[in-house]
Amino acid sequence: MTRDFSTGGLHAAFVYNQISFEPICEVNSVKRIFQAFAATAALFAAMASAQTQPYPAKPIRLIVPFAPGGGTDIIARLIGTDLTESMGQAVVIDNRGGSGGVVGINLMAKADPDGHTIGLCSLGFSYAPAVYARLPYDTEKDLAPIAQVASQPFVFTAHPSLAATNMKELIALAKAKPGAIHFGSGGAGGAAHLGTELLKHMMNIDMTHVPYKGTGPALTAMLGGEIQLQLIGASSVVPLLKTGRLRVLAVAGGKRSPALPDAPTVIESGIPGYVFDVWYGLLAPAKTPRAVIGKLNTEINKSLKNPSLIQRFAAAGLDTAGGTPEAFDKLIRSEIPKWRKVVAAANIKVE
């Protein structure tokens, strides 16, 4: 039973137990309810205030999933310097190498999605689901693309002893002598390995893979004649090509390299459909607000148009990229099924 009373101008409801007629809700209970509402309102106000704080509100952590000194690290430091100036907060490089980039990518995926932790990925991000038996993150769900920032032209380079001076002759030789051509790479499951396996898969040829512990040792082996062929970044071999110690057969990407203007692409060499572009781009945790992604994308595209940065990229053998988050997302998603086919055909697995 409910009765209404007026007490000192306060209208209160007393609810009586129907058996004992003892009040189970008193005026003090009403006060506590109002206090709870007030506390909740204050909490929402604080949350709203936090959400409206200008971004970035503190230094930005840029995870590089490889050791210092490599191509990915160089790109991160170049773009990080420009972003520090344009965004008014320090961009701090955090190198977290391990498992071909998987360790660092996993840290990106698990970070707070507030835009203050981002990361740089490369082509390996798209083929990792095919190469590694298990990944601690979902490539397509746990990370949000921000923008592609750069690409690096790779070239098919040969030792002078190889009886092929162009790609058509290479394919013919591989078909005539299956397994006789030995090609090197910086490690099983790496970019150079996958790019050559793509050529083998498309042209139905057999060449023998010789993995080394890094691109440097593989290049040394080719200079010594231990291997005859290597797919490698143009910037690593341009000086050697000029001395005649190595021979370039073709540029693997979709366009010619400014560093090697006379070298044709693989497609121009008469092999339709083959394109191997090593790209680099920025990612954020999947739940990062769209407004923050948009801010980062705008600032990155602005930096990539800076003549000074373009020049510094070119000196490192890199081409600047840019574009929308949607375009970068489309690129990643288009690469995943392509590499699944190549990896399955070559039976490549890395634990």
CSV table of N, CA, C and O in Angstrom, one decimal, residues 208-306:
chain,number,residue,atom,x,y,z
A,208,THR,N,65.4,-22.8,-57.5
A,208,THR,CA,65.7,-23.3,-56.2
A,208,THR,C,66.0,-22.1,-55.2
A,208,THR,O,66.8,-21.2,-55.5
A,209,HIS,N,65.2,-22.0,-54.1
A,209,HIS,CA,65.3,-21.0,-53.2
A,209,HIS,C,66.5,-21.2,-52.2
A,209,HIS,O,66.5,-22.3,-51.6
A,210,VAL,N,67.3,-20.2,-51.9
A,210,VAL,CA,68.4,-20.3,-50.9
A,210,VAL,C,68.2,-19.2,-49.9
A,210,VAL,O,68.5,-18.0,-50.2
A,211,PRO,N,67.7,-19.4,-48.8
A,211,PRO,CA,67.4,-18.4,-47.8
A,211,PRO,C,68.7,-18.0,-47.0
A,211,PRO,O,69.5,-18.9,-46.7
A,212,TYR,N,68.9,-16.8,-46.7
A,212,TYR,CA,70.0,-16.3,-45.9
A,212,TYR,C,69.5,-15.5,-44.7
A,212,TYR,O,68.3,-15.2,-44.6
A,213,LYS,N,70.3,-15.2,-43.7
A,213,LYS,CA,69.9,-14.5,-42.5
A,213,LYS,C,70.1,-13.0,-42.8
A,213,LYS,O,70.9,-12.3,-42.2
A,214,GLY,N,69.2,-12.5,-43.7
A,214,GLY,CA,69.3,-11.1,-44.0
A,214,GLY,C,69.6,-10.8,-45.4
A,214,GLY,O,70.2,-11.6,-46.1
A,215,THR,N,69.1,-9.6,-45.9
A,215,THR,CA,69.4,-9.2,-47.3
A,215,THR,C,70.9,-9.0,-47.6
A,215,THR,O,71.3,-9.4,-48.7
A,216,GLY,N,71.6,-8.5,-46.6
A,216,GLY,CA,73.0,-8.3,-46.8
A,216,GLY,C,73.8,-9.5,-47.1
A,216,GLY,O,74.5,-9.6,-48.1
A,217,PRO,N,73.6,-10.6,-46.3
A,217,PRO,CA,74.3,-11.9,-46.6
A,217,PRO,C,73.9,-12.5,-47.9
A,217,PRO,O,74.7,-13.1,-48.6
A,218,ALA,N,72.6,-12.3,-48.3
A,218,ALA,CA,72.2,-12.8,-49.6
A,218,ALA,C,72.9,-12.1,-50.7
A,218,ALA,O,73.3,-12.7,-51.8
A,219,LEU,N,73.0,-10.8,-50.6
A,219,LEU,CA,73.7,-10.0,-51.6
A,219,LEU,C,75.1,-10.3,-51.7
A,219,LEU,O,75.7,-10.5,-52.8
A,220,THR,N,75.8,-10.5,-50.6
A,220,THR,CA,77.2,-11.0,-50.6
A,220,THR,C,77.3,-12.3,-51.3
A,220,THR,O,78.3,-12.5,-52.1
A,221,ALA,N,76.4,-13.2,-51.1
A,221,ALA,CA,76.4,-14.5,-51.7
A,221,ALA,C,76.3,-14.4,-53.2
A,221,ALA,O,76.9,-15.1,-54.0
A,222,MET,N,75.4,-13.5,-53.7
A,222,MET,CA,75.3,-13.3,-55.1
A,222,MET,C,76.5,-12.7,-55.8
A,222,MET,O,76.9,-13.1,-56.9
A,223,LEU,N,77.1,-11.8,-55.1
A,223,LEU,CA,78.4,-11.2,-55.6
A,223,LEU,C,79.5,-12.2,-55.7
A,223,LEU,O,80.3,-12.2,-56.6
A,224,GLY,N,79.4,-13.2,-54.8
A,224,GLY,CA,80.4,-14.3,-54.9
A,224,GLY,C,80.0,-15.4,-55.8
A,224,GLY,O,80.8,-16.4,-55.9
A,225,GLY,N,78.9,-15.3,-56.4
A,225,GLY,CA,78.5,-16.4,-57.4
A,225,GLY,C,77.8,-17.6,-56.8
A,225,GLY,O,77.6,-18.6,-57.5
A,226,GLU,N,77.5,-17.6,-55.5
A,226,GLU,CA,76.8,-18.7,-54.8
A,226,GLU,C,75.4,-18.9,-55.3
A,226,GLU,O,74.9,-20.0,-55.4
A,227,ILE,N,74.8,-17.8,-55.6
A,227,ILE,CA,73.4,-17.7,-56.2
A,227,ILE,C,73.5,-16.9,-57.5
A,227,ILE,O,74.4,-16.1,-57.6
A,228,GLN,N,72.5,-17.1,-58.3
A,228,GLN,CA,72.5,-16.4,-59.6
A,228,GLN,C,71.5,-15.3,-59.7
A,228,GLN,O,71.6,-14.4,-60.6
A,229,LEU,N,70.5,-15.3,-58.8
A,229,LEU,CA,69.4,-14.4,-59.0
A,229,LEU,C,68.9,-13.9,-57.6
A,229,LEU,O,68.9,-14.6,-56.6
A,230,GLN,N,68.5,-12.6,-57.5
A,230,GLN,CA,67.9,-12.1,-56.3
A,230,GLN,C,67.0,-10.9,-56.6
A,230,GLN,O,67.3,-10.1,-57.4
A,231,LEU,N,65.8,-10.9,-56.0
A,231,LEU,CA,64.9,-9.8,-56.0
A,231,LEU,C,65.2,-8.9,-54.8
A,231,LEU,O,65.1,-9.4,-53.7
A,232,ILE,N,65.6,-7.7,-55.1
A,232,ILE,CA,66.1,-6.9,-54.0
A,232,ILE,C,65.7,-5.4,-54.2
A,232,ILE,O,65.5,-5.0,-55.4
A,233,GLY,N,65.7,-4.6,-53.2
A,233,GLY,CA,65.4,-3.2,-53.3
A,233,GLY,C,66.4,-2.5,-54.2
A,233,GLY,O,67.6,-2.7,-54.0
A,234,ALA,N,66.0,-1.6,-55.0
A,234,ALA,CA,66.8,-0.9,-56.0
A,234,ALA,C,67.9,-0.2,-55.3
A,234,ALA,O,69.1,-0.2,-55.8
A,235,SER,N,67.6,0.5,-54.2
A,235,SER,CA,68.6,1.3,-53.5
A,235,SER,C,69.8,0.5,-53.1
A,235,SER,O,70.9,1.1,-52.9
A,236,SER,N,69.6,-0.8,-52.8
A,236,SER,CA,70.7,-1.6,-52.3
A,236,SER,C,71.7,-2.0,-53.4
A,236,SER,O,72.9,-2.4,-53.1
A,237,VAL,N,71.3,-2.0,-54.7
A,237,VAL,CA,72.2,-2.5,-55.7
A,237,VAL,C,72.6,-1.5,-56.8
A,237,VAL,O,73.4,-1.8,-57.7
A,238,VAL,N,72.0,-0.3,-56.8
A,238,VAL,CA,72.3,0.7,-57.9
A,238,VAL,C,73.9,0.9,-58.0
A,238,VAL,O,74.4,0.8,-59.1
A,239,PRO,N,74.6,1.1,-56.9
A,239,PRO,CA,76.1,1.3,-57.1
A,239,PRO,C,76.8,0.1,-57.7
A,239,PRO,O,77.7,0.2,-58.5
A,240,LEU,N,76.3,-1.2,-57.4
A,240,LEU,CA,76.9,-2.4,-57.9
A,240,LEU,C,76.6,-2.6,-59.3
A,240,LEU,O,77.4,-3.1,-60.1
A,241,LEU,N,75.4,-2.1,-59.7
A,241,LEU,CA,75.0,-2.3,-61.2
A,241,LEU,C,75.9,-1.4,-62.0
A,241,LEU,O,76.2,-1.8,-63.2
A,242,LYS,N,76.2,-0.2,-61.5
A,242,LYS,CA,77.1,0.7,-62.3
A,242,LYS,C,78.5,0.2,-62.5
A,242,LYS,O,79.2,0.5,-63.5
A,243,THR,N,78.9,-0.7,-61.6
A,243,THR,CA,80.3,-1.2,-61.7
A,243,THR,C,80.3,-2.5,-62.6
A,243,THR,O,81.4,-3.0,-62.9
A,244,GLY,N,79.2,-3.0,-62.9
A,244,GLY,CA,79.1,-4.2,-63.7
A,244,GLY,C,79.2,-5.5,-62.9
A,244,GLY,O,79.2,-6.6,-63.5
A,245,ARG,N,79.3,-5.4,-61.6
A,245,ARG,CA,79.4,-6.6,-60.8
A,245,ARG,C,78.1,-7.4,-60.7
A,245,ARG,O,78.1,-8.6,-60.4
A,246,LEU,N,77.0,-6.7,-61.0
A,246,LEU,CA,75.7,-7.3,-61.1
A,246,LEU,C,75.0,-6.8,-62.3
A,246,LEU,O,75.3,-5.8,-62.9
A,247,ARG,N,73.9,-7.5,-62.7
A,247,ARG,CA,73.1,-7.1,-63.9
A,247,ARG,C,71.6,-7.0,-63.5
A,247,ARG,O,71.1,-7.9,-62.8
A,248,VAL,N,71.0,-5.9,-63.9
A,248,VAL,CA,69.6,-5.8,-63.6
A,248,VAL,C,68.8,-6.4,-64.8
A,248,VAL,O,69.1,-6.1,-66.0
A,249,LEU,N,67.8,-7.2,-64.5
A,249,LEU,CA,67.0,-7.8,-65.5
A,249,LEU,C,65.7,-7.0,-65.8
A,249,LEU,O,65.3,-6.8,-66.9
A,250,ALA,N,65.1,-6.6,-64.7
A,250,ALA,CA,63.8,-5.8,-64.8
A,250,ALA,C,63.4,-5.3,-63.4
A,250,ALA,O,63.8,-5.8,-62.4
A,251,VAL,N,62.6,-4.2,-63.5
A,251,VAL,CA,62.0,-3.7,-62.3
A,251,VAL,C,60.7,-4.4,-62.0
A,251,VAL,O,59.9,-4.6,-62.9
A,252,ALA,N,60.5,-4.9,-60.7
A,252,ALA,CA,59.4,-5.7,-60.4
A,252,ALA,C,58.1,-4.9,-60.3
A,252,ALA,O,57.0,-5.5,-60.4
A,253,GLY,N,58.1,-3.6,-60.0
A,253,GLY,CA,56.9,-2.9,-59.7
A,253,GLY,C,56.1,-2.5,-61.0
A,253,GLY,O,56.4,-2.9,-62.1
A,254,GLY,N,55.1,-1.7,-60.8
A,254,GLY,CA,54.2,-1.3,-61.8
A,254,GLY,C,54.7,-0.2,-62.7
A,254,GLY,O,54.1,0.1,-63.8
A,255,LYS,N,55.8,0.4,-62.3
A,255,LYS,CA,56.4,1.5,-63.1
A,255,LYS,C,57.9,1.4,-63.0
A,255,LYS,O,58.5,0.8,-62.1
A,256,ARG,N,58.6,2.1,-63.9
A,256,ARG,CA,60.1,2.2,-63.9
A,256,ARG,C,60.5,2.9,-62.7
A,256,ARG,O,59.9,3.8,-62.1
A,257,SER,N,61.8,2.6,-62.2
A,257,SER,CA,62.3,3.3,-61.1
A,257,SER,C,63.2,4.5,-61.6
A,257,SER,O,64.0,4.4,-62.5
A,258,PRO,N,63.0,5.6,-60.9
A,258,PRO,CA,63.8,6.8,-61.2
A,258,PRO,C,65.3,6.5,-61.1
A,258,PRO,O,66.2,7.1,-61.8
A,259,ALA,N,65.6,5.6,-60.2
A,259,ALA,CA,67.0,5.2,-59.9
A,259,ALA,C,67.6,4.4,-61.1
A,259,ALA,O,68.8,4.4,-61.3
A,260,LEU,N,66.7,3.7,-61.9
A,260,LEU,CA,67.1,2.9,-63.0
A,260,LEU,C,66.2,3.2,-64.2
A,260,LEU,O,65.5,2.3,-64.6
A,261,PRO,N,66.3,4.4,-64.7
A,261,PRO,CA,65.3,4.8,-65.8
A,261,PRO,C,65.4,3.9,-67.1
A,261,PRO,O,64.4,3.8,-67.8
A,262,ASP,N,66.5,3.2,-67.3
A,262,ASP,CA,66.6,2.4,-68.5
A,262,ASP,C,66.2,1.0,-68.3
A,262,ASP,O,66.1,0.2,-69.3
A,263,ALA,N,65.9,0.6,-67.1
A,263,ALA,CA,65.5,-0.8,-66.8
A,263,ALA,C,64.0,-0.9,-67.0
A,263,ALA,O,63.2,-0.2,-66.4
A,264,PRO,N,63.6,-1.9,-67.9
A,264,PRO,CA,62.1,-2.1,-68.1
A,264,PRO,C,61.5,-2.7,-66.9
A,264,PRO,O,62.1,-3.4,-66.1
A,265,THR,N,60.2,-2.6,-66.8
A,265,THR,CA,59.4,-3.4,-65.8
A,265,THR,C,59.3,-4.8,-66.3
A,265,THR,O,59.5,-5.1,-67.5
A,266,VAL,N,58.8,-5.7,-65.4
A,266,VAL,CA,58.6,-7.1,-65.8
A,266,VAL,C,57.5,-7.2,-66.9
A,266,VAL,O,57.6,-7.9,-67.9
A,267,ILE,N,56.5,-6.3,-66.7
A,267,ILE,CA,55.4,-6.3,-67.7
A,267,ILE,C,55.9,-5.8,-69.1
A,267,ILE,O,55.6,-6.4,-70.1
A,268,GLU,N,56.8,-4.8,-69.1
A,268,GLU,CA,57.4,-4.3,-70.3
A,268,GLU,C,58.3,-5.3,-70.9
A,268,GLU,O,58.5,-5.3,-72.2
A,269,SER,N,58.8,-6.3,-70.1
A,269,SER,CA,59.7,-7.3,-70.6
A,269,SER,C,58.9,-8.5,-71.3
A,269,SER,O,59.5,-9.5,-71.7
A,270,GLY,N,57.6,-8.4,-71.3
A,270,GLY,CA,56.8,-9.4,-72.0
A,270,GLY,C,56.1,-10.4,-71.1
A,270,GLY,O,55.7,-11.4,-71.5
A,271,ILE,N,56.0,-10.1,-69.8
A,271,ILE,CA,55.4,-11.0,-68.8
A,271,ILE,C,54.1,-10.2,-68.3
A,271,ILE,O,54.3,-9.5,-67.3
A,272,PRO,N,53.0,-10.4,-68.9
A,272,PRO,CA,51.8,-9.6,-68.5
A,272,PRO,C,51.3,-10.0,-67.1
A,272,PRO,O,51.3,-11.2,-66.7
A,273,GLY,N,50.9,-9.0,-66.3
A,273,GLY,CA,50.2,-9.2,-65.1
A,273,GLY,C,51.1,-9.3,-63.8
A,273,GLY,O,50.6,-9.2,-62.7
A,274,TYR,N,52.4,-9.3,-64.0
A,274,TYR,CA,53.3,-9.4,-62.9
A,274,TYR,C,53.6,-8.0,-62.3
A,274,TYR,O,54.2,-7.2,-63.0
A,275,VAL,N,53.2,-7.8,-61.1
A,275,VAL,CA,53.5,-6.5,-60.4
A,275,VAL,C,53.9,-6.9,-59.0
A,275,VAL,O,53.1,-7.5,-58.3
A,276,PHE,N,55.0,-6.5,-58.5
A,276,PHE,CA,55.4,-6.7,-57.1
A,276,PHE,C,55.9,-5.4,-56.6
A,276,PHE,O,57.0,-4.9,-56.8
A,277,ASP,N,55.0,-4.7,-55.9
A,277,ASP,CA,55.3,-3.4,-55.2
A,277,ASP,C,55.4,-3.6,-53.7
A,277,ASP,O,54.5,-4.2,-53.1
A,278,VAL,N,56.5,-3.2,-53.2
A,278,VAL,CA,56.7,-3.3,-51.7
A,278,VAL,C,56.2,-1.9,-51.1
A,278,VAL,O,56.8,-0.9,-51.4
A,279,TRP,N,55.1,-2.0,-50.5
A,279,TRP,CA,54.5,-0.7,-49.9
A,279,TRP,C,54.6,-0.6,-48.4
A,279,TRP,O,54.8,-1.7,-47.7
A,280,TYR,N,54.4,0.6,-47.9
A,280,TYR,CA,54.5,0.8,-46.5
A,280,TYR,C,53.3,1.7,-46.1
A,280,TYR,O,53.0,2.6,-46.9
A,281,GLY,N,52.7,1.5,-45.0
A,281,GLY,CA,51.6,2.4,-44.6
A,281,GLY,C,51.4,2.4,-43.1
A,281,GLY,O,51.9,1.6,-42.3
A,282,LEU,N,50.5,3.3,-42.6
A,282,LEU,CA,50.3,3.5,-41.2
A,282,LEU,C,48.9,2.9,-40.8
A,282,LEU,O,48.0,2.9,-41.5
A,283,LEU,N,48.9,2.3,-39.6
A,283,LEU,CA,47.8,1.6,-39.1
A,283,LEU,C,47.5,2.1,-37.7
A,283,LEU,O,48.4,2.7,-37.0
A,284,ALA,N,46.2,2.0,-37.2
A,284,ALA,CA,45.8,2.3,-35.8
A,284,ALA,C,45.0,1.1,-35.3
A,284,ALA,O,44.5,0.3,-36.1
A,285,PRO,N,44.8,1.0,-34.0
A,285,PRO,CA,43.9,0.0,-33.5
A,285,PRO,C,42.5,0.2,-34.1
A,285,PRO,O,42.1,1.3,-34.4
A,286,ALA,N,41.7,-0.9,-34.3
A,286,ALA,CA,40.5,-0.9,-35.0
A,286,ALA,C,39.4,0.1,-34.5
A,286,ALA,O,38.7,0.7,-35.3
A,287,LYS,N,39.4,0.3,-33.2
A,287,LYS,CA,38.3,1.1,-32.6
A,287,LYS,C,38.7,2.6,-32.5
A,287,LYS,O,38.0,3.4,-31.9
A,288,THR,N,39.8,3.0,-33.1
A,288,THR,CA,40.2,4.4,-33.1
A,288,THR,C,39.1,5.3,-33.8
A,288,THR,O,38.6,4.9,-34.8
A,289,PRO,N,38.7,6.4,-33.1
A,289,PRO,CA,37.6,7.2,-33.7
A,289,PRO,C,37.9,7.6,-35.1
A,289,PRO,O,39.0,8.0,-35.5
A,290,ARG,N,36.9,7.7,-36.0
A,290,ARG,CA,37.0,8.1,-37.4
A,290,ARG,C,37.6,9.5,-37.5
A,290,ARG,O,38.4,9.8,-38.4
A,291,ALA,N,37.2,10.4,-36.6
A,291,ALA,CA,37.7,11.7,-36.6
A,291,ALA,C,39.2,11.8,-36.4
A,291,ALA,O,39.9,12.6,-37.1
A,292,VAL,N,39.7,10.9,-35.6
A,292,VAL,CA,41.2,10.9,-35.3
A,292,VAL,C,41.9,10.3,-36.5
A,292,VAL,O,42.9,10.8,-36.9
A,293,ILE,N,41.3,9.2,-37.1
A,293,ILE,CA,41.9,8.6,-38.3
A,293,ILE,C,42.0,9.7,-39.4
A,293,ILE,O,43.0,9.8,-40.1
A,294,GLY,N,40.9,10.5,-39.6
A,294,GLY,CA,40.8,11.5,-40.6
A,294,GLY,C,41.9,12.6,-40.3
A,294,GLY,O,42.5,13.1,-41.3
A,295,LYS,N,42.1,13.0,-39.1
A,295,LYS,CA,43.1,14.0,-38.7
A,295,LYS,C,44.5,13.5,-39.1
A,295,LYS,O,45.3,14.2,-39.7
A,296,LEU,N,44.8,12.3,-38.7
A,296,LEU,CA,46.1,11.7,-39.1
A,296,LEU,C,46.3,11.6,-40.6
A,296,LEU,O,47.4,11.9,-41.1
A,297,ASN,N,45.3,11.1,-41.3
A,297,ASN,CA,45.4,11.0,-42.7
A,297,ASN,C,45.6,12.4,-43.4
A,297,ASN,O,46.5,12.5,-44.3
A,298,THR,N,44.9,13.4,-42.9
A,298,THR,CA,45.1,14.8,-43.5
A,298,THR,C,46.6,15.2,-43.3
A,298,THR,O,47.2,15.7,-44.2
A,299,GLU,N,47.1,15.0,-42.1
A,299,GLU,CA,48.5,15.5,-41.8
A,299,GLU,C,49.5,14.7,-42.5
A,299,GLU,O,50.5,15.3,-43.0
A,300,ILE,N,49.3,13.4,-42.7
A,300,ILE,CA,50.2,12.6,-43.4
A,300,ILE,C,50.3,12.9,-44.9
A,300,ILE,O,51.4,13.1,-45.5
A,301,ASN,N,49.1,13.1,-45.5
A,301,ASN,CA,49.1,13.5,-46.9
A,301,ASN,C,49.7,14.9,-47.1
A,301,ASN,O,50.4,15.1,-48.1
A,302,LYS,N,49.6,15.8,-46.1
A,302,LYS,CA,50.2,17.1,-46.2
A,302,LYS,C,51.7,16.9,-46.2
A,302,LYS,O,52.5,17.6,-46.9
A,303,SER,N,52.2,16.1,-45.3
A,303,SER,CA,53.7,15.8,-45.2
A,303,SER,C,54.2,15.2,-46.4
A,303,SER,O,55.3,15.6,-46.9
A,304,LEU,N,53.5,14.3,-47.0
A,304,LEU,CA,54.0,13.6,-48.2
A,304,LEU,C,54.1,14.5,-49.5
A,304,LEU,O,54.6,14.1,-50.5
A,305,LYS,N,53.5,15.7,-49.4
A,305,LYS,CA,53.6,16.7,-50.4
A,305,LYS,C,54.8,17.7,-50.2
A,305,LYS,O,55.0,18.6,-51.0
A,306,ASN,N,55.4,17.5,-49.0
A,306,ASN,CA,56.5,18.4,-48.7
A,306,ASN,C,57.7,18.1,-49.5
A,306,ASN,O,58.2,17.0,-49.5
